[in-house]
PDB file of C-alpha atoms in Angstrom:
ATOM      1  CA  UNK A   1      66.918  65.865  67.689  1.00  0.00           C
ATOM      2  CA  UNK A   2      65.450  64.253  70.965  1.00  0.00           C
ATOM      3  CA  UNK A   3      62.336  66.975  70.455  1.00  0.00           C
ATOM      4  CA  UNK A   4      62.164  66.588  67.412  1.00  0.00           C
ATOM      5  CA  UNK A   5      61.068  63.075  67.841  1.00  0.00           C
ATOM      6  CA  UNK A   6      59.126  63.997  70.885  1.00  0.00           C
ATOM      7  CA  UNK A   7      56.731  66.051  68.681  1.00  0.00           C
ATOM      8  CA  UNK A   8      56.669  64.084  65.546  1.00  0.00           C
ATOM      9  CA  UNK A   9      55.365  61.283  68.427  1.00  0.00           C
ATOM     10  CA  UNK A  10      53.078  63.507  69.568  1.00  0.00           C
ATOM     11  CA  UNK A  11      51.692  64.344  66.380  1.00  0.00           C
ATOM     12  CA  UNK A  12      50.674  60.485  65.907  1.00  0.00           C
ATOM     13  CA  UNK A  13      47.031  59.444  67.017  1.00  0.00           C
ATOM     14  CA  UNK A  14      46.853  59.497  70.596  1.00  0.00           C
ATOM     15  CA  UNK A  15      44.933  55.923  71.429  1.00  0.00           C
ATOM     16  CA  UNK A  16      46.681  53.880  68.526  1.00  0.00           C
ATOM     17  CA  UNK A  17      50.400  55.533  69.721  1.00  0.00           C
ATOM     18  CA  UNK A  18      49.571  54.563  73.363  1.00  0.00           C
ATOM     19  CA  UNK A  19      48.535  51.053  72.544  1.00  0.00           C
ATOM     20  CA  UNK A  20      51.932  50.267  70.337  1.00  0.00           C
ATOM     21  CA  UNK A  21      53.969  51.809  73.562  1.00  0.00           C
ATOM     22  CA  UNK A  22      52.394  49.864  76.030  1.00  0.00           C
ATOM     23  CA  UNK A  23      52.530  46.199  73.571  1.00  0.00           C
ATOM     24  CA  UNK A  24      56.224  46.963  72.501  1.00  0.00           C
ATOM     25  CA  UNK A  25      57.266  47.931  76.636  1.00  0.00           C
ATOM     26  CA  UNK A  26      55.656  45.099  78.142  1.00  0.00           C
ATOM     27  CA  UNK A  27      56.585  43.409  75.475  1.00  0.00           C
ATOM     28  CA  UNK A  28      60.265  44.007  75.559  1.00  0.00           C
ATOM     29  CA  UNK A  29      60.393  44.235  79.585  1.00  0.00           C
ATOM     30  CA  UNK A  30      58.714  40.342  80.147  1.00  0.00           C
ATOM     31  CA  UNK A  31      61.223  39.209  77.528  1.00  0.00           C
ATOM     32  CA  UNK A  32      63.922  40.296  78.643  1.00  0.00           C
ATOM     33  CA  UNK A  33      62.783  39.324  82.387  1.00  0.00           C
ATOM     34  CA  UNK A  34      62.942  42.848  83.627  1.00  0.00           C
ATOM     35  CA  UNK A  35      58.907  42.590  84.215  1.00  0.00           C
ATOM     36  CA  UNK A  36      56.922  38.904  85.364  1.00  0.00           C
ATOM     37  CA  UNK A  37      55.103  37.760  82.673  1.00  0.00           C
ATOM     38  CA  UNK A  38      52.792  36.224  85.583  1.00  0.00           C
ATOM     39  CA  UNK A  39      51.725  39.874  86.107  1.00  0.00           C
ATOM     40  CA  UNK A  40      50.191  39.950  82.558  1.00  0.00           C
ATOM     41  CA  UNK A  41      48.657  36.841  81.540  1.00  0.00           C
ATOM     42  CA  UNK A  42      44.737  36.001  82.251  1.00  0.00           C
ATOM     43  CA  UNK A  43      43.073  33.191  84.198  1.00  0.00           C
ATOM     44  CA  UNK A  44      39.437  33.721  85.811  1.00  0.00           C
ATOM     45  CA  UNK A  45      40.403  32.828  89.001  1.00  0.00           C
ATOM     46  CA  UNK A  46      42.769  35.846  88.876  1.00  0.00           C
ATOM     47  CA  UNK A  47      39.461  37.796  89.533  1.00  0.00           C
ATOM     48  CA  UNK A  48      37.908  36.269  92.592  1.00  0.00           C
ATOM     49  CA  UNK A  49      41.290  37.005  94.925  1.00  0.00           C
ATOM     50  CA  UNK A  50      40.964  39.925  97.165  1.00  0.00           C
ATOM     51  CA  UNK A  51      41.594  42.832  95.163  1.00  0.00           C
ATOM     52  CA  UNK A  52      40.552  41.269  91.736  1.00  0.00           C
ATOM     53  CA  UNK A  53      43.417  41.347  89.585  1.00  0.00           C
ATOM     54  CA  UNK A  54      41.118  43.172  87.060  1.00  0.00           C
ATOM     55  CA  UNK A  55      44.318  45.043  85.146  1.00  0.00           C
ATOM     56  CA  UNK A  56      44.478  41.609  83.473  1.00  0.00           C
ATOM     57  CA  UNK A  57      41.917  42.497  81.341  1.00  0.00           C
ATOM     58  CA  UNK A  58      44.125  44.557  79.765  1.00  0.00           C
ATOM     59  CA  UNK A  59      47.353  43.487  80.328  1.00  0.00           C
ATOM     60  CA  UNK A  60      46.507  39.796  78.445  1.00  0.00           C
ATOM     61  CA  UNK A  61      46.387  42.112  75.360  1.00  0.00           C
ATOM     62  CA  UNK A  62      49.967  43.640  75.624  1.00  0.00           C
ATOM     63  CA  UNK A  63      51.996  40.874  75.016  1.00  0.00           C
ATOM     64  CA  UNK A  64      53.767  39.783  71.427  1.00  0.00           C
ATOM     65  CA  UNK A  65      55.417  36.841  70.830  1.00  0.00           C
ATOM     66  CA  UNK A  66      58.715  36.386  71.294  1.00  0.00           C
ATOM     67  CA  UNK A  67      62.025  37.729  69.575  1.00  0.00           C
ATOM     68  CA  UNK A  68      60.907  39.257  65.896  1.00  0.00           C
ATOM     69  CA  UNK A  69      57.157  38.751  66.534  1.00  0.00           C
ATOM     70  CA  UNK A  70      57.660  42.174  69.076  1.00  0.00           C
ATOM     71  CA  UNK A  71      58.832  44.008  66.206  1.00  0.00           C
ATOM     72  CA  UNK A  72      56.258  42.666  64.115  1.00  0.00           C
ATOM     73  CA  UNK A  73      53.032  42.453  66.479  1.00  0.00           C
ATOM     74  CA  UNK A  74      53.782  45.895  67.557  1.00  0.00           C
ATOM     75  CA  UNK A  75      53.476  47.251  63.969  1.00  0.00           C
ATOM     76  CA  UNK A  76      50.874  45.707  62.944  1.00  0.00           C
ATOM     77  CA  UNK A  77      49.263  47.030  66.560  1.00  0.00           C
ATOM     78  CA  UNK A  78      49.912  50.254  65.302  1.00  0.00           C
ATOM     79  CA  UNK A  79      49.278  50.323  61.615  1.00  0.00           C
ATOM     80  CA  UNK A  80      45.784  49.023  61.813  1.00  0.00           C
ATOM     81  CA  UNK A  81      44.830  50.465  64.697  1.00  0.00           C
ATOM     82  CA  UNK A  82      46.001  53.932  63.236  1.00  0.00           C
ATOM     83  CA  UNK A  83      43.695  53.475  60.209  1.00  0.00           C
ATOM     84  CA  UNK A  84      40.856  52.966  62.170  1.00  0.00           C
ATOM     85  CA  UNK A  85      41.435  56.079  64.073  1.00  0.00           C
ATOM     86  CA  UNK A  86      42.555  58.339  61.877  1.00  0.00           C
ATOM     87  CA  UNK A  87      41.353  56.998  58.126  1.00  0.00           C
ATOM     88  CA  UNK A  88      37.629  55.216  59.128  1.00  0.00           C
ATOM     89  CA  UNK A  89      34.427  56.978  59.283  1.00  0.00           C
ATOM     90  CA  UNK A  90      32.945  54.782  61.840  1.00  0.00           C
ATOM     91  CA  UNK A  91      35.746  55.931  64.946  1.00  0.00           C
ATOM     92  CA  UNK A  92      36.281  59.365  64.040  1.00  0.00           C
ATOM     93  CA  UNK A  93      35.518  59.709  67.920  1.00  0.00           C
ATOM     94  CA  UNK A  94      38.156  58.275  70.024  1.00  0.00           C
ATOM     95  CA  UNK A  95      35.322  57.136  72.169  1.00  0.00           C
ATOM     96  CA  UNK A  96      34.004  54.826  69.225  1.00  0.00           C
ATOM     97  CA  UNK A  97      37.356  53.427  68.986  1.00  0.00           C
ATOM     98  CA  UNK A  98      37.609  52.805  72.691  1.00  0.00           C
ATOM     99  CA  UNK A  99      34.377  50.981  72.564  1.00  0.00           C
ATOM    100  CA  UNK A 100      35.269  48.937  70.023  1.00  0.00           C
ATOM    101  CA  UNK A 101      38.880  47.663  71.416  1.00  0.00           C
ATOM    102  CA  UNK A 102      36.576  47.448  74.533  1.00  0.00           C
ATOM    103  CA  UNK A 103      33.663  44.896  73.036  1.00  0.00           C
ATOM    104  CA  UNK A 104      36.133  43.014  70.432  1.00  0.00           C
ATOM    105  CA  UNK A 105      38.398  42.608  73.397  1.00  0.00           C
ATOM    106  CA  UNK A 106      35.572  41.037  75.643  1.00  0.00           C
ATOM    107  CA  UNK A 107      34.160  38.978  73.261  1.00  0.00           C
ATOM    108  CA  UNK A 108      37.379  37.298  72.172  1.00  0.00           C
ATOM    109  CA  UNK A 109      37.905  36.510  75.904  1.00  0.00           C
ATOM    110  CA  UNK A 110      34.438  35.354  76.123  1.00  0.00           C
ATOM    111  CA  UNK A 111      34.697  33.493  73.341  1.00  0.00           C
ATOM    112  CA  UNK A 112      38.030  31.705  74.530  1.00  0.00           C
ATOM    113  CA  UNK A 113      35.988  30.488  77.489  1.00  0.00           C
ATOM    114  CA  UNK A 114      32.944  29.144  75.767  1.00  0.00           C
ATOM    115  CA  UNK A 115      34.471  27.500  72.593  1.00  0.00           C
ATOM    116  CA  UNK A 116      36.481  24.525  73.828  1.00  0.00           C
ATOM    117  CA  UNK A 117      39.890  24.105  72.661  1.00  0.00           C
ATOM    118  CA  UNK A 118      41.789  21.041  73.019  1.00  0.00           C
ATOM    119  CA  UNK A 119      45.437  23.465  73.332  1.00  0.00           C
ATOM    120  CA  UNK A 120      46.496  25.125  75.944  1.00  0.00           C
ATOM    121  CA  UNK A 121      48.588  28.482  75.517  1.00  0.00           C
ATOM    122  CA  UNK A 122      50.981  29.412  77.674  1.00  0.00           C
ATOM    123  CA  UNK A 123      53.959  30.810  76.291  1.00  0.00           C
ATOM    124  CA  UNK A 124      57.075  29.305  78.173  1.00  0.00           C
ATOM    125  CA  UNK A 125      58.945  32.114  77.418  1.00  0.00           C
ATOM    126  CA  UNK A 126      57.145  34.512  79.045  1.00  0.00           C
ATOM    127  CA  UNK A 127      58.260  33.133  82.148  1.00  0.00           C
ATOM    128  CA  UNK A 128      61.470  32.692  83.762  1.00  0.00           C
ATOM    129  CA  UNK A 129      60.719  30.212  85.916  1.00  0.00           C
ATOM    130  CA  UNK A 130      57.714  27.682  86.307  1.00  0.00           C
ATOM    131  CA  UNK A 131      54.328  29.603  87.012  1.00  0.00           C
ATOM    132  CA  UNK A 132      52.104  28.815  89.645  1.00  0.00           C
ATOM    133  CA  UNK A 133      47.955  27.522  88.236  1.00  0.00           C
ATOM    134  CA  UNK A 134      45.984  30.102  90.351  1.00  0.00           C
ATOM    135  CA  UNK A 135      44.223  29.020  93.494  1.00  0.00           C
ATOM    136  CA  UNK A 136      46.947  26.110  93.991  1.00  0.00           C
ATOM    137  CA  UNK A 137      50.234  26.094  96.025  1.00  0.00           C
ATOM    138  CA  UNK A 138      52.022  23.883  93.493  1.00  0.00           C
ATOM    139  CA  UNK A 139      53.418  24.833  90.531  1.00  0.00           C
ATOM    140  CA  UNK A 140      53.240  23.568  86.621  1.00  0.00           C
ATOM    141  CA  UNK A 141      56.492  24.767  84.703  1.00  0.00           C
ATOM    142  CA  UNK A 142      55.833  25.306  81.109  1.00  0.00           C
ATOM    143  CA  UNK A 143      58.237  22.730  79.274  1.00  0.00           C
ATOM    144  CA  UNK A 144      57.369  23.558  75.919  1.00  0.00           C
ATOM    145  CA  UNK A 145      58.394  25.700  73.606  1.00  0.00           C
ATOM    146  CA  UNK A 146      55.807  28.799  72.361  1.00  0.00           C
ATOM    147  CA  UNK A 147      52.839  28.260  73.121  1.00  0.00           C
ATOM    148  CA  UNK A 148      52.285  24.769  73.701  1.00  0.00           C
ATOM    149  CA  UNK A 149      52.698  23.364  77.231  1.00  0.00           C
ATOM    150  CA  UNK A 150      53.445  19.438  76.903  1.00  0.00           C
ATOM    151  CA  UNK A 151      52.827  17.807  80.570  1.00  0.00           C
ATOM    152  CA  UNK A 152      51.372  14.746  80.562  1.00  0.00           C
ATOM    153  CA  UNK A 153      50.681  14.806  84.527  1.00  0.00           C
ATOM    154  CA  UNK A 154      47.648  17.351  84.394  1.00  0.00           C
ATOM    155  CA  UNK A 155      46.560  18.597  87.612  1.00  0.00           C
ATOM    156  CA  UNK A 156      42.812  19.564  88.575  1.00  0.00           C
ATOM    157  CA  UNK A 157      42.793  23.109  87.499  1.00  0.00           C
ATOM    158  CA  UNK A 158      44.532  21.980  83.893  1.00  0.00           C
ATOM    159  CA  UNK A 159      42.278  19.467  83.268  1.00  0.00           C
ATOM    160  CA  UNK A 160      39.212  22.156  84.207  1.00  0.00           C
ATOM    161  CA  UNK A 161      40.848  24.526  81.660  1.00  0.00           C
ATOM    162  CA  UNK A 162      40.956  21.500  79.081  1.00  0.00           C
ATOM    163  CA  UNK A 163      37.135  21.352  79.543  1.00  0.00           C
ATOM    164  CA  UNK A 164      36.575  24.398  79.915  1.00  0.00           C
ATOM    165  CA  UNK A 165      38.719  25.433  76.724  1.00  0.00           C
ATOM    166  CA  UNK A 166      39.991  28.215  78.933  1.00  0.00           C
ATOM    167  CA  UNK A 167      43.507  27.669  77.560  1.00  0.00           C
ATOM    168  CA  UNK A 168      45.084  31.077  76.433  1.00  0.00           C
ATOM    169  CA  UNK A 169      46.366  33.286  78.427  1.00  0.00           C
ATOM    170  CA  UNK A 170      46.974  36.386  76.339  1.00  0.00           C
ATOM    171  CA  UNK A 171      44.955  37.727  73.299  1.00  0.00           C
ATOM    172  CA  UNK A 172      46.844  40.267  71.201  1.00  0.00           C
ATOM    173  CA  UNK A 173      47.316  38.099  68.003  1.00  0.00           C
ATOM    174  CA  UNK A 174      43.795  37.710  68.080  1.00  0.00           C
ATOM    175  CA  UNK A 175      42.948  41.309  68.622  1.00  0.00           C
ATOM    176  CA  UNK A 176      44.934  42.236  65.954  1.00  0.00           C
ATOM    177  CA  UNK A 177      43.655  39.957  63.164  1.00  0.00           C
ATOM    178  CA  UNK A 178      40.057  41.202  64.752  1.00  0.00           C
ATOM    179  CA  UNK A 179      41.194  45.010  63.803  1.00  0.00           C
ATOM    180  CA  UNK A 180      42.578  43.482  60.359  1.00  0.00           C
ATOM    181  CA  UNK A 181      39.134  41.982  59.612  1.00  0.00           C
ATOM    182  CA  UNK A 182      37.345  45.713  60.619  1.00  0.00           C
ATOM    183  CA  UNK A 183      39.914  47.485  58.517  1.00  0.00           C
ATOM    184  CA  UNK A 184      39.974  45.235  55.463  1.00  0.00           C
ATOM    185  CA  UNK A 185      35.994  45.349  55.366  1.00  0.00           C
ATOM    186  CA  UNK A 186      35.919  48.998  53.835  1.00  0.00           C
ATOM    187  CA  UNK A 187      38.625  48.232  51.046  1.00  0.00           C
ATOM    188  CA  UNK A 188      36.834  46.573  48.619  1.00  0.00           C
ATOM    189  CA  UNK A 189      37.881  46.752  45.284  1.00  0.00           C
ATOM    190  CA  UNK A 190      41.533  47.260  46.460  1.00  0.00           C
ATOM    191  CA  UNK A 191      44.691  45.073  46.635  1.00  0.00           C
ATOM    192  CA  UNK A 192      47.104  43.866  49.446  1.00  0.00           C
ATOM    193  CA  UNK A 193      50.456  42.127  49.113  1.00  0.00           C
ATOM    194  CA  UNK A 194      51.485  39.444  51.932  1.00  0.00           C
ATOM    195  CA  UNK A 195      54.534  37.567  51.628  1.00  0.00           C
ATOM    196  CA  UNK A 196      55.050  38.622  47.728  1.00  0.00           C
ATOM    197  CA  UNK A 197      51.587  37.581  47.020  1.00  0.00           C
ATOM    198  CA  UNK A 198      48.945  40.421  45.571  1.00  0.00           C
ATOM    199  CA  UNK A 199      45.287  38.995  47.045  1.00  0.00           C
ATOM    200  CA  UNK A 200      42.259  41.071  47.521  1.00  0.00           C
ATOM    201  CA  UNK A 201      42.334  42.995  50.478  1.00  0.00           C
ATOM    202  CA  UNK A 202      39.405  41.619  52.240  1.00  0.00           C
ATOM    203  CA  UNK A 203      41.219  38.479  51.906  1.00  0.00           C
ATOM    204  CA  UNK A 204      43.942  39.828  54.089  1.00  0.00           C
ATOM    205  CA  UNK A 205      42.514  38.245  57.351  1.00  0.00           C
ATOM    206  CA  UNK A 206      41.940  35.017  55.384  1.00  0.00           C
ATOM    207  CA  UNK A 207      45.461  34.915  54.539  1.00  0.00           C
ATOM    208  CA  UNK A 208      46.882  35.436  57.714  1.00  0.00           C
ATOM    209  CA  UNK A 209      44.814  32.533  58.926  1.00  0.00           C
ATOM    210  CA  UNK A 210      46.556  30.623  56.516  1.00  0.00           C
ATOM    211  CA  UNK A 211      49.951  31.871  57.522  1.00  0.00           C
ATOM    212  CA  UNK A 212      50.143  30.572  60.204  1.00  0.00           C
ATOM    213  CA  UNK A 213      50.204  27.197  59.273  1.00  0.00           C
ATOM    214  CA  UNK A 214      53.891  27.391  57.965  1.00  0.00           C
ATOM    215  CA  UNK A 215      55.444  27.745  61.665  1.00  0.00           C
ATOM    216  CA  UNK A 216      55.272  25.548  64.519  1.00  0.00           C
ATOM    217  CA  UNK A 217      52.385  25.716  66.886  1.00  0.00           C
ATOM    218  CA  UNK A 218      50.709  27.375  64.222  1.00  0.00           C
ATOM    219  CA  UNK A 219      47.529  25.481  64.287  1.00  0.00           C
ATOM    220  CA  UNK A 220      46.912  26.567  68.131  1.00  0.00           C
ATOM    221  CA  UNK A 221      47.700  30.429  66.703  1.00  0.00           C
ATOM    222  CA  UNK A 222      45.178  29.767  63.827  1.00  0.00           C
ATOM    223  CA  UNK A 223      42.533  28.986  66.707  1.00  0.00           C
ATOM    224  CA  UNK A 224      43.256  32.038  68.561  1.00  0.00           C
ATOM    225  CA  UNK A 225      43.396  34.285  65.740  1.00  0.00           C
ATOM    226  CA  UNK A 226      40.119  32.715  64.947  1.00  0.00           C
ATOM    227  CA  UNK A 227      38.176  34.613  68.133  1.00  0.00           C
ATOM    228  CA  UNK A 228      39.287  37.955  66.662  1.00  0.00           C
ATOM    229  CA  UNK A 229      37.506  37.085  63.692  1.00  0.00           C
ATOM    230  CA  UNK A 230      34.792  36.204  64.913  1.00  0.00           C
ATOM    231  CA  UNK A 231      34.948  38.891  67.511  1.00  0.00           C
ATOM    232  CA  UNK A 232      35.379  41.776  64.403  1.00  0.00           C
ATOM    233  CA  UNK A 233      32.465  39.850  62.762  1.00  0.00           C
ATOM    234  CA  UNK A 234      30.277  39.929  65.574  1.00  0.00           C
ATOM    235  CA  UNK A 235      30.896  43.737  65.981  1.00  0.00           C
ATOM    236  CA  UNK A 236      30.261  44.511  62.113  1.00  0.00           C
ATOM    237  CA  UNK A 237      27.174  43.143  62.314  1.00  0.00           C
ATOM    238  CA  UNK A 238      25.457  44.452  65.248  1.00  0.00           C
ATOM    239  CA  UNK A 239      26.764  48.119  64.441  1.00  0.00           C
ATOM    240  CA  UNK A 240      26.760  47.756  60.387  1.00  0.00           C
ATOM    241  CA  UNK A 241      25.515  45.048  58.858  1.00  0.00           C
ATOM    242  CA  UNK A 242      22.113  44.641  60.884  1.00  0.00           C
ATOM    243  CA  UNK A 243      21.326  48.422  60.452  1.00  0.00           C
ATOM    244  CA  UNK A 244      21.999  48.772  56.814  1.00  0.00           C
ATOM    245  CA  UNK A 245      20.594  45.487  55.624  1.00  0.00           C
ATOM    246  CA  UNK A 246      17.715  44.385  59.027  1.00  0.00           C
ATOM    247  CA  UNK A 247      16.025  47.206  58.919  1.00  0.00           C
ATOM    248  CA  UNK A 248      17.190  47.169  62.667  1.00  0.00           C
ATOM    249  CA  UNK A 249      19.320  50.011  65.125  1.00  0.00           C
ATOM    250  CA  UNK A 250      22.704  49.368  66.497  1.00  0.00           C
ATOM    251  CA  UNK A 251      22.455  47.109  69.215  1.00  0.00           C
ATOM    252  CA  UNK A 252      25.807  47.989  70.854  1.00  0.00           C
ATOM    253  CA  UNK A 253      26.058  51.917  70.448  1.00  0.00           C
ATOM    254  CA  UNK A 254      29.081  53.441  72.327  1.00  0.00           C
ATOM    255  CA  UNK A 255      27.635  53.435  75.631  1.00  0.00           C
ATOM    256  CA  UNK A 256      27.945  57.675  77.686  1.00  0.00           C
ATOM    257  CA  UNK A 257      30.082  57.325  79.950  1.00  0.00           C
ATOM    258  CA  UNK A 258      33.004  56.805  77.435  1.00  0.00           C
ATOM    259  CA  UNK A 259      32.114  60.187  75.744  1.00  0.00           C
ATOM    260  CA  UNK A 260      32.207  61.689  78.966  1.00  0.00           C
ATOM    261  CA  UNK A 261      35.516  60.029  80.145  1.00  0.00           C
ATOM    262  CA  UNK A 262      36.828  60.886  76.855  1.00  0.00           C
ATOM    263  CA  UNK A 263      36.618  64.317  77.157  1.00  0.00           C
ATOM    264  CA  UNK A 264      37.233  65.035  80.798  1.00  0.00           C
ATOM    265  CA  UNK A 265      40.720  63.575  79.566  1.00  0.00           C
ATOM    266  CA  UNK A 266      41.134  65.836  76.655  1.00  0.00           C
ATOM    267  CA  UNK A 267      39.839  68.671  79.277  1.00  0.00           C
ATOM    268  CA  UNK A 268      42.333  67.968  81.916  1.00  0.00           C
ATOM    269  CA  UNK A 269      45.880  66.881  79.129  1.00  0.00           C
ATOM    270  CA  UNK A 270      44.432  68.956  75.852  1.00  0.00           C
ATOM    271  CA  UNK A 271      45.003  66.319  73.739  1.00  0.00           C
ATOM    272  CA  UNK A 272      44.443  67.510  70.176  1.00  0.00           C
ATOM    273  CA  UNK A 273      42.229  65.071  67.739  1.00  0.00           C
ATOM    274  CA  UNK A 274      44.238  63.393  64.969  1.00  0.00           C
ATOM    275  CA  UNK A 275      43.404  65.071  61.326  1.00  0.00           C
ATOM    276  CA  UNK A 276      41.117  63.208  59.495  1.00  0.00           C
ATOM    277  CA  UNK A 277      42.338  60.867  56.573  1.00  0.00           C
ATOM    278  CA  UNK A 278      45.823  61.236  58.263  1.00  0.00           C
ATOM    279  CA  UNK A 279      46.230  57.238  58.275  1.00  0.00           C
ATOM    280  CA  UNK A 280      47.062  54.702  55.823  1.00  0.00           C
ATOM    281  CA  UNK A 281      44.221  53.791  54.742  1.00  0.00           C
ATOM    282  CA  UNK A 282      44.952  49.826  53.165  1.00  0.00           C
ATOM    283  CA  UNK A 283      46.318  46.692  55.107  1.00  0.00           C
ATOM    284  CA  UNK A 284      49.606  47.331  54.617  1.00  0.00           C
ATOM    285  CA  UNK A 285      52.023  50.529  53.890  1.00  0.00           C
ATOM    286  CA  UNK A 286      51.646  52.054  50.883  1.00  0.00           C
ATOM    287  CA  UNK A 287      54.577  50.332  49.360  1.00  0.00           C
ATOM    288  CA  UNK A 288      53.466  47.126  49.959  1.00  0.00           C
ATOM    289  CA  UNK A 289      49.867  48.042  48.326  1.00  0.00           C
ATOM    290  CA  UNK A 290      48.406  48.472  44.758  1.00  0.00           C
ATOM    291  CA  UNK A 291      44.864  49.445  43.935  1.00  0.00           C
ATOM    292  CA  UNK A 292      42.815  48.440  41.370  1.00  0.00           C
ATOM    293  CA  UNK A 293      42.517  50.207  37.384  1.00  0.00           C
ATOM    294  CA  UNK A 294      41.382  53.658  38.155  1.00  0.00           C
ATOM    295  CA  UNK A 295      38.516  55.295  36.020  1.00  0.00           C
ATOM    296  CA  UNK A 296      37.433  58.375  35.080  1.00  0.00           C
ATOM    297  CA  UNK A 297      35.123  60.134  36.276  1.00  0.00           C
ATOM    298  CA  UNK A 298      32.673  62.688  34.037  1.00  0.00           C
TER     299      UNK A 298
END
């Protein structure tokens, strides 16, 4: 049975299988305080200690929210990610889809620094005890709940994030909505159900926006989620959009050296590519979906 498992695991597409793992383990280990969330979350001043704490660039998208939202984070990881791997034209190389995660991933972060925002995210739960503002000796606990901090006595380096609008910490909600918004864009003329509710699925990102408003802290989520957008946006038209419609090139083509790490990898492990069309290929599971009147053809 345990092999059995072990190859119907294998058999799923290699970068959207190892992204789900590492969200739902480092997920799973910082809430249940076997790992320090402190480990995962991003700050810029992270990067100018001695080594640079560069992992963070990575790590900041591996964490959920807490309690169902690892379940549900991690899926939604997965399925969308899974359907631009396996079921989308436009990454039928894993290096395409590697650049992508790569440039959506830095331009939400970039994003988060430029655009101010008057929240800042730091989900309490995440750590056991207080955290410590990097470059300081004292600490700032979080005393709010997820992912609000409420402390009226702001120190120098919170009030420079306040300006700054460097306020979250960790970006996976955001990347995920971004990989929504890139999915959702080749599905016109089809339908998506969320919460009971059939809406076009192009609207699906739209809608999630909106969902957020019915749970607390949901506003500061909405503004997160927001980068992604943007992010995916940002992405579609410099390798899509500008192209097709501009009369232009693609102004952020998926740059060598990933090609060549790419397959020095599947050189050294053998890592087979995933069959094409293999993904779902709407916003949600089948079961969950309905397409339009069909017509016939001839």
């Amino acid at each position: 049975m345990a092999d059995q498992w072990m190859e119907a695991y294998r058999q799923l597409p290699p970068v959207s299988r190892t992204m789900a793992t590492a969200v739902l383990v480092s997920s799973v280990g910082v809430y249940t305080s076997l790992l320090s969330g402190y480990w995962f979350v991003f700050h810029p001043q992270f990067l100018w200690r001695f080594p640079p704490q560069i992992w963070r660039f990575i790590t900041a998208f591996l964490l959920t929210g807490p309690e169902l939202s690892i379940l549900f984070d991690t899926y939604f990881v997965y399925s969308y990610l899974s359907q631009l791997e396996a079921g989308n034209p436009r990454f039928s190389r894993k290096q395409d889809l590697l650049w992508y995660l790569t440039f959506v991933g830095g331009a939400i972060m970039f994003l988060s620094r430029i655009a101010p925002s008057h929240l800042l995210i730091c989900p309490d739960s995440v750590f056991s005890t207080a955290i410590t503002v990097p470059g300081k000796e004292e600490d700032h606990p979080c005393t709010a709940g997820w992912p609000i901090i409420r402390n009226p006595g702001w120190s120098v380096v919170q009030m420079m994030n306040y300006l700054s609008g460097m306020g979250y910490g960790t970006f996976l909600r955001a990347l995920i909505l971004a990989m929504c918004y890139t999915v959702t864009q080749d599905q016109r003329g089809m339908k998506a159900s969320l919460m009971f509710i059939t809406i076009p699925a192009p609207m699906t990102p739209y809608a999630m926006l909106a969902f957020n408003l019915l749970f607390p802290s949901g506003v500061s989520n909405m503004l997160l989620q927001l980068l992604g957008l943007l992010a995916a946006h940002l992405f579609d038209f410099l390798t899509r959009i500008w192209p097709e419609y501009g009369g232009g090139r693609n102004l952020i083509p998926t740059p060598a050296f990933y090609s060549t790490a790419v397959q020095s990898v599947e050189a050294r492990w053998g890592v087979p590519s995933p069959a094409a069309g293999g993904g779902s290929r709407g916003p949600l599971p089948d079961s969950w979906r309905t397409r339009g009147t069909g017509h016939r053809l001839g």
